[in-house]
């Protein structure tokens, strides 16, 4: 086994830190940037070529540019400009990931992801099973992040395990992947994150369309998701059931608060259609568009729908930039999965589809830890499109 280069080691550190810590992720990103800078002495032209020819980088740059324009036109430019720093973080992450993976395609990201996801899932399962609350409600598994973010991380990880089962690279992969999926899916269920469960199903549906061997598992996957949803109806989870979302609207039902959040977002967009209220403005203006408390809170910072949130904060231009970015990520991931038989390409397509689905009820892409994880999986899976190996 050959020793890791500095770039490959820093990439592996990113994969290790991403499911666990945003601070660790930023340290790993800084180290990766430093190793790329050192590598630029010999591969500078290649790195620049990768950046110039990657459409996703351009789409993300346009998205960031739309955010800057919305910030400049908002009523609080300084506060909005501060919020757009998250866009630059995503651009930074994708840039270094795309370059580093192209330079080091054999970096051992698969086992590192397996170790990191497996360890945090085991820890979170212990949290849920042995962290009993005085009121008898089962605590939500969450690792070191919010339960919703954790559940969405587990949905991405579960899709990765499923893709290893479908396209194993080693004879031993199937057994290890089966154990991994059982562990990850248990953590996902115990996170009680409803949209994460449904986004897993959406991602697996795309995987089944792209990989014929997955199609016979489509119905079992649907039955498993249905069984989990039914289980949530009976376990003491504080009302976090799917049926609570389908009941007639009740303004006092905290599980239906998203309807009021979406209504506020649409009202903001109606009043500020071109540039929105500015990045970060949803929180500043929420009390103007929704009088009184909602689920015990007066100031909400998220519309719990990425698309409506961008309409509210960045207007039609920002929303168009977001849709352009989403279309670029998805189309290139699907193209890579069709042309590259490697597991990682299939995972990138499924993970991107899951992200698009979970964005219907969350704005997790605005969380740097999740967006960096998604972009690393995506950049790793679409390597064939940047290395000239497509259709080989």
Coordinates of N, CA, C and O in Angstrom, one line a residue, residues 183-303:
X183 N -26.7 -0.2 10.5 CA -26.3 0.7 11.5 C -26.8 2.1 11.2 O -27.4 2.8 12.0
X184 N -26.6 2.6 10.0 CA -26.9 3.9 9.5 C -28.4 4.1 9.5 O -29.0 5.1 10.0
X185 N -29.2 3.1 9.0 CA -30.6 3.3 8.9 C -31.2 3.3 10.3 O -32.2 4.0 10.5
X186 N -30.7 2.5 11.2 CA -31.2 2.6 12.6 C -31.0 4.0 13.2 O -31.9 4.5 13.8
X187 N -29.9 4.6 13.0 CA -29.6 6.0 13.4 C -30.6 6.9 12.7 O -31.1 7.9 13.4
X188 N -30.9 6.7 11.5 CA -31.8 7.6 10.7 C -33.2 7.5 11.3 O -33.8 8.5 11.6
X189 N -33.6 6.3 11.6 CA -35.0 6.1 12.2 C -35.0 6.8 13.6 O -36.0 7.4 13.9
X190 N -34.0 6.6 14.4 CA -34.0 7.2 15.7 C -33.8 8.7 15.7 O -34.1 9.3 16.7
X191 N -33.4 9.2 14.6 CA -33.4 10.7 14.5 C -34.8 11.3 14.4 O -35.0 12.5 14.6
X192 N -35.7 10.5 14.0 CA -37.1 10.9 13.9 C -37.3 12.0 12.9 O -38.2 12.9 13.0
X193 N -36.4 12.0 11.9 CA -36.5 13.1 10.9 C -37.3 12.6 9.7 O -36.8 11.8 8.9
X194 N -38.5 13.1 9.5 CA -39.4 12.5 8.6 C -38.9 12.8 7.1 O -39.0 11.8 6.3
X195 N -38.5 14.0 6.8 CA -38.1 14.2 5.4 C -36.8 13.6 5.1 O -36.6 13.3 3.9
X196 N -36.0 13.3 6.0 CA -34.8 12.5 5.7 C -35.1 11.1 5.3 O -34.5 10.6 4.3
X197 N -36.1 10.5 5.9 CA -36.6 9.2 5.5 C -37.1 9.2 4.1 O -36.8 8.4 3.2
X198 N -38.0 10.2 3.8 CA -38.6 10.3 2.5 C -37.5 10.7 1.4 O -37.6 10.3 0.3
X199 N -36.5 11.5 1.8 CA -35.5 11.9 0.8 C -34.6 10.7 0.5 O -34.1 10.6 -0.6
X200 N -34.4 9.8 1.5 CA -33.7 8.5 1.2 C -34.5 7.8 0.1 O -33.9 7.2 -0.9
X201 N -35.8 7.7 0.2 CA -36.6 7.0 -0.8 C -36.5 7.7 -2.1 O -36.4 7.0 -3.2
X202 N -36.5 9.0 -2.1 CA -36.3 9.8 -3.4 C -35.0 9.5 -4.0 O -34.9 9.3 -5.3
X203 N -33.9 9.5 -3.2 CA -32.6 9.2 -3.7 C -32.5 7.8 -4.3 O -31.9 7.5 -5.3
X204 N -33.1 6.8 -3.5 CA -33.0 5.4 -4.0 C -33.8 5.2 -5.2 O -33.4 4.4 -6.1
X205 N -34.9 6.0 -5.4 CA -35.6 5.9 -6.7 C -34.8 6.3 -7.9 O -34.9 5.6 -8.9
X206 N -34.0 7.3 -7.7 CA -33.1 7.7 -8.8 C -32.0 6.7 -9.0 O -31.7 6.3 -10.2
X207 N -31.5 6.1 -8.0 CA -30.5 5.0 -8.1 C -31.1 3.9 -8.8 O -30.5 3.3 -9.7
X208 N -32.4 3.5 -8.5 CA -33.0 2.4 -9.2 C -33.2 2.7 -10.7 O -33.2 1.8 -11.5
X209 N -33.5 3.9 -11.1 CA -33.6 4.3 -12.5 C -32.3 4.1 -13.2 O -32.3 3.8 -14.4
X210 N -31.2 4.4 -12.5 CA -29.9 4.4 -13.2 C -29.2 3.1 -13.1 O -28.3 2.8 -14.0
X211 N -29.5 2.2 -12.1 CA -28.9 0.9 -11.9 C -29.9 -0.2 -12.0 O -30.7 -0.3 -11.1
X212 N -29.9 -1.0 -13.1 CA -30.9 -2.0 -13.2 C -30.9 -3.0 -12.0 O -32.0 -3.5 -11.7
X213 N -29.8 -3.3 -11.4 CA -29.8 -4.2 -10.3 C -30.5 -3.7 -9.1 O -30.9 -4.4 -8.2
X214 N -30.8 -2.4 -9.0 CA -31.5 -1.8 -7.9 C -33.0 -1.9 -8.0 O -33.7 -1.8 -7.0
X215 N -33.5 -2.2 -9.2 CA -34.9 -2.1 -9.4 C -35.7 -3.1 -8.7 O -36.8 -2.9 -8.2
X216 N -35.1 -4.3 -8.4 CA -35.8 -5.3 -7.7 C -35.9 -5.0 -6.2 O -36.7 -5.6 -5.5
X217 N -35.1 -4.0 -5.8 CA -35.1 -3.6 -4.4 C -36.0 -2.3 -4.2 O -36.1 -1.9 -3.0
X218 N -36.6 -1.8 -5.2 CA -37.4 -0.6 -5.1 C -38.6 -0.9 -4.2 O -38.9 0.0 -3.3
X219 N -39.4 -1.9 -4.4 CA -40.5 -2.2 -3.6 C -40.2 -2.5 -2.2 O -40.8 -2.0 -1.2
X220 N -39.1 -3.4 -1.9 CA -38.7 -3.6 -0.5 C -38.3 -2.2 0.2 O -38.6 -2.1 1.4
X221 N -37.6 -1.3 -0.5 CA -37.3 -0.1 0.0 C -38.5 0.7 0.4 O -38.6 1.4 1.5
X222 N -39.5 0.7 -0.4 CA -40.8 1.4 -0.2 C -41.5 0.8 1.1 O -42.0 1.6 1.9
X223 N -41.4 -0.5 1.2 CA -42.1 -1.1 2.3 C -41.4 -0.8 3.6 O -42.0 -0.6 4.7
X224 N -40.0 -0.7 3.6 CA -39.3 -0.4 4.8 C -39.6 1.0 5.2 O -39.8 1.3 6.4
X225 N -39.6 1.9 4.3 CA -40.0 3.3 4.6 C -41.4 3.4 5.2 O -41.6 4.1 6.2
X226 N -42.3 2.7 4.6 CA -43.7 2.7 5.1 C -43.7 2.1 6.5 O -44.5 2.6 7.4
X227 N -43.0 1.0 6.8 CA -42.9 0.4 8.1 C -42.4 1.3 9.1 O -42.9 1.4 10.3
X228 N -41.3 2.1 8.8 CA -40.8 3.1 9.7 C -41.8 4.2 10.0 O -42.0 4.5 11.2
X229 N -42.5 4.6 9.0 CA -43.5 5.7 9.2 C -44.6 5.1 10.1 O -45.1 5.9 11.0
X230 N -45.0 3.9 10.0 CA -46.0 3.3 10.8 C -45.5 3.2 12.2 O -46.2 3.4 13.2
X231 N -44.2 2.8 12.4 CA -43.6 2.7 13.7 C -43.6 4.0 14.5 O -43.9 4.1 15.7
X232 N -43.4 5.1 13.7 CA -43.4 6.4 14.4 C -44.7 6.8 14.9 O -44.8 7.7 15.8
X233 N -45.8 6.2 14.4 CA -47.1 6.5 14.9 C -47.3 6.0 16.3 O -48.2 6.5 17.0
X234 N -46.5 5.0 16.7 CA -46.8 4.4 18.0 C -45.7 4.6 19.1 O -46.0 4.4 20.3
X235 N -44.5 4.9 18.7 CA -43.5 5.0 19.7 C -43.6 6.4 20.3 O -44.1 7.4 19.7
X236 N -43.1 6.6 21.5 CA -43.3 7.9 22.2 C -42.3 8.9 21.7 O -41.2 9.2 22.3
X237 N -42.7 9.6 20.6 CA -41.7 10.5 19.9 C -42.2 11.9 20.0 O -41.8 12.8 19.2
X238 N -43.2 12.2 20.8 CA -43.7 13.6 21.0 C -44.5 14.1 19.9 O -44.6 15.3 19.7
X239 N -45.1 13.2 19.1 CA -46.0 13.6 18.0 C -45.4 13.8 16.7 O -46.0 14.3 15.8
X240 N -44.1 13.4 16.6 CA -43.4 13.6 15.3 C -43.8 12.4 14.4 O -43.0 11.5 14.1
X241 N -45.0 12.4 14.0 CA -45.5 11.4 13.1 C -45.9 11.9 11.7 O -46.1 13.1 11.6
X242 N -45.9 11.1 10.8 CA -46.3 11.5 9.4 C -47.8 11.9 9.4 O -48.2 12.9 8.7
X243 N -48.6 11.2 10.1 CA -50.1 11.6 10.1 C -50.3 13.0 10.7 O -51.3 13.6 10.3
X244 N -49.4 13.4 11.6 CA -49.6 14.8 12.1 C -49.5 15.9 11.0 O -50.0 17.0 11.1
X245 N -48.7 15.5 10.0 CA -48.5 16.5 8.9 C -49.7 16.5 8.0 O -49.9 17.5 7.2
X246 N -50.5 15.4 7.9 CA -51.6 15.3 7.0 C -52.9 15.7 7.6 O -53.9 15.7 6.9
X247 N -52.9 15.9 8.9 CA -54.2 16.3 9.6 C -54.6 17.7 9.1 O -53.8 18.5 8.6
X248 N -55.9 18.1 9.2 CA -56.4 19.4 8.9 C -55.5 20.5 9.6 O -55.1 20.3 10.8
X249 N -55.3 21.6 8.9 CA -54.4 22.6 9.5 C -54.9 23.1 10.8 O -56.1 23.5 11.0
X250 N -54.0 23.2 11.8 CA -54.3 23.7 13.1 C -53.1 24.6 13.5 O -52.0 24.2 13.6
X251 N -53.4 25.9 13.6 CA -52.3 26.9 13.9 C -51.6 26.6 15.2 O -50.5 27.1 15.4
X252 N -52.2 25.8 16.1 CA -51.6 25.5 17.3 C -50.8 24.2 17.3 O -50.2 23.7 18.3
X253 N -50.8 23.5 16.1 CA -50.1 22.3 16.0 C -48.6 22.6 15.6 O -48.4 23.1 14.4
X254 N -47.6 22.3 16.4 CA -46.3 22.7 16.1 C -45.7 22.0 14.9 O -44.8 22.4 14.3
X255 N -46.3 20.8 14.6 CA -45.8 20.0 13.5 C -46.3 20.5 12.2 O -45.9 20.0 11.1
X256 N -47.2 21.5 12.2 CA -47.7 22.1 10.9 C -47.2 23.5 10.8 O -47.7 24.3 10.0
X257 N -46.2 23.9 11.6 CA -45.7 25.3 11.6 C -45.2 25.7 10.2 O -45.2 26.9 9.9
X258 N -44.7 24.7 9.4 CA -44.1 25.1 8.1 C -45.1 25.8 7.2 O -44.7 26.6 6.4
X259 N -46.4 25.5 7.3 CA -47.3 26.2 6.5 C -47.3 27.7 6.7 O -47.4 28.5 5.8
X260 N -47.2 28.1 8.0 CA -47.1 29.5 8.3 C -45.8 30.1 7.8 O -45.7 31.2 7.3
X261 N -44.7 29.3 7.9 CA -43.4 29.8 7.5 C -43.4 30.0 6.0 O -42.8 30.9 5.5
X262 N -44.0 29.1 5.3 CA -44.1 29.2 3.8 C -44.9 30.4 3.4 O -44.6 31.1 2.4
X263 N -46.0 30.6 4.1 CA -46.9 31.8 3.8 C -46.1 33.1 4.0 O -46.2 34.0 3.2
X264 N -45.3 33.2 5.1 CA -44.5 34.4 5.3 C -43.5 34.6 4.2 O -43.3 35.7 3.7
X265 N -42.9 33.5 3.7 CA -41.9 33.6 2.7 C -42.5 34.1 1.4 O -42.0 35.0 0.7
X266 N -43.7 33.6 1.1 CA -44.4 34.0 -0.2 C -44.8 35.5 -0.1 O -44.7 36.2 -1.1
X267 N -45.2 35.9 1.1 CA -45.5 37.3 1.3 C -44.3 38.3 1.1 O -44.4 39.3 0.5
X268 N -43.2 37.8 1.6 CA -41.9 38.6 1.5 C -41.6 38.7 0.0 O -41.2 39.8 -0.5
X269 N -41.7 37.6 -0.7 CA -41.4 37.6 -2.2 C -42.4 38.5 -2.9 O -42.0 39.2 -3.8
X270 N -43.6 38.5 -2.5 CA -44.6 39.3 -3.2 C -44.3 40.8 -3.0 O -44.4 41.6 -4.0
X271 N -43.7 41.2 -1.9 CA -43.4 42.6 -1.6 C -42.0 43.0 -2.2 O -41.8 44.1 -2.4
X272 N -41.1 42.0 -2.4 CA -39.8 42.2 -2.9 C -39.4 41.2 -4.0 O -38.6 40.3 -3.7
X273 N -40.1 41.2 -5.1 CA -40.0 40.1 -6.1 C -38.6 40.0 -6.8 O -38.2 38.9 -7.1
X274 N -37.9 41.1 -7.0 CA -36.7 41.0 -7.8 C -35.5 40.6 -7.0 O -34.8 39.6 -7.3
X275 N -35.2 41.2 -5.8 CA -34.0 40.9 -5.0 C -34.4 40.3 -3.7 O -33.5 40.0 -2.9
X276 N -35.6 40.2 -3.3 CA -36.0 39.7 -2.0 C -35.7 40.7 -0.9 O -35.3 41.8 -1.1
X277 N -35.7 40.2 0.3 CA -35.5 41.0 1.5 C -34.0 41.0 1.9 O -33.6 41.6 2.9
X278 N -33.2 40.3 1.1 CA -31.8 40.2 1.4 C -31.4 38.9 2.2 O -32.2 38.5 3.0
X279 N -30.2 38.3 2.0 CA -29.8 37.2 2.7 C -29.8 37.5 4.2 O -29.4 38.5 4.7
X280 N -30.4 36.5 4.9 CA -30.6 36.7 6.4 C -31.8 37.5 6.7 O -32.2 37.7 7.9
X281 N -32.5 38.1 5.7 CA -33.6 39.0 6.0 C -34.9 38.2 6.4 O -35.8 38.9 7.0
X282 N -35.0 36.9 6.2 CA -36.2 36.2 6.6 C -36.3 36.3 8.1 O -37.4 36.6 8.6
X283 N -35.2 36.2 8.8 CA -35.3 36.3 10.3 C -35.6 37.7 10.7 O -36.4 37.9 11.6
X284 N -35.0 38.7 10.1 CA -35.3 40.1 10.4 C -36.7 40.5 10.2 O -37.2 41.4 10.9
X285 N -37.3 40.0 9.1 CA -38.6 40.5 8.7 C -39.8 39.5 9.1 O -40.9 39.8 8.9
X286 N -39.4 38.4 9.7 CA -40.5 37.4 10.0 C -41.6 38.0 10.8 O -42.8 37.8 10.5
X287 N -41.3 38.7 11.9 CA -42.3 39.2 12.8 C -43.2 40.2 12.1 O -44.4 40.4 12.5
X288 N -42.7 40.8 11.0 CA -43.6 41.7 10.3 C -44.6 41.0 9.5 O -45.8 41.5 9.3
X289 N -44.3 39.8 9.0 CA -45.2 39.1 8.1 C -46.0 38.0 8.9 O -46.9 37.4 8.3
X290 N -45.6 37.7 10.1 CA -46.4 36.8 10.9 C -46.4 37.3 12.4 O -45.5 37.3 13.1
X291 N -47.6 37.9 12.7 CA -47.7 38.5 14.0 C -48.0 37.4 15.1 O -48.9 36.5 14.8
X292 N -47.3 37.5 16.2 CA -47.6 36.5 17.3 C -46.6 35.4 17.2 O -45.7 35.3 16.4
X293 N -46.7 34.5 18.2 CA -45.8 33.4 18.4 C -46.2 32.3 17.4 O -47.4 32.1 17.1
X294 N -45.2 31.5 17.0 CA -45.4 30.3 16.2 C -44.6 29.2 16.9 O -43.3 29.3 16.9
X295 N -45.3 28.2 17.4 CA -44.6 27.1 18.2 C -43.7 27.7 19.3 O -42.6 27.3 19.5
X296 N -44.3 28.8 19.9 CA -43.6 29.4 21.1 C -42.5 30.3 20.7 O -41.8 30.8 21.6
X297 N -42.3 30.6 19.4 CA -41.2 31.5 19.0 C -41.7 32.6 18.2 O -42.7 32.5 17.5
X298 N -41.0 33.8 18.3 CA -41.5 35.0 17.5 C -40.6 35.2 16.3 O -41.0 35.9 15.4
X299 N -39.3 34.8 16.4 CA -38.4 35.0 15.3 C -37.9 33.8 14.7 O -37.1 33.0 15.3
X300 N -38.3 33.5 13.5 CA -37.8 32.3 12.8 C -36.8 32.7 11.7 O -37.1 33.7 10.9
X301 N -35.7 32.0 11.6 CA -34.7 32.3 10.6 C -34.7 31.5 9.4 O -33.9 31.7 8.4
X302 N -35.7 30.5 9.3 CA -35.7 29.7 8.1 C -37.2 29.4 7.7 O -38.0 29.2 8.6
X303 N -37.4 29.4 6.4 CA -38.7 29.1 5.9 C -39.0 27.7 5.8 O -40.1 27.2 5.4

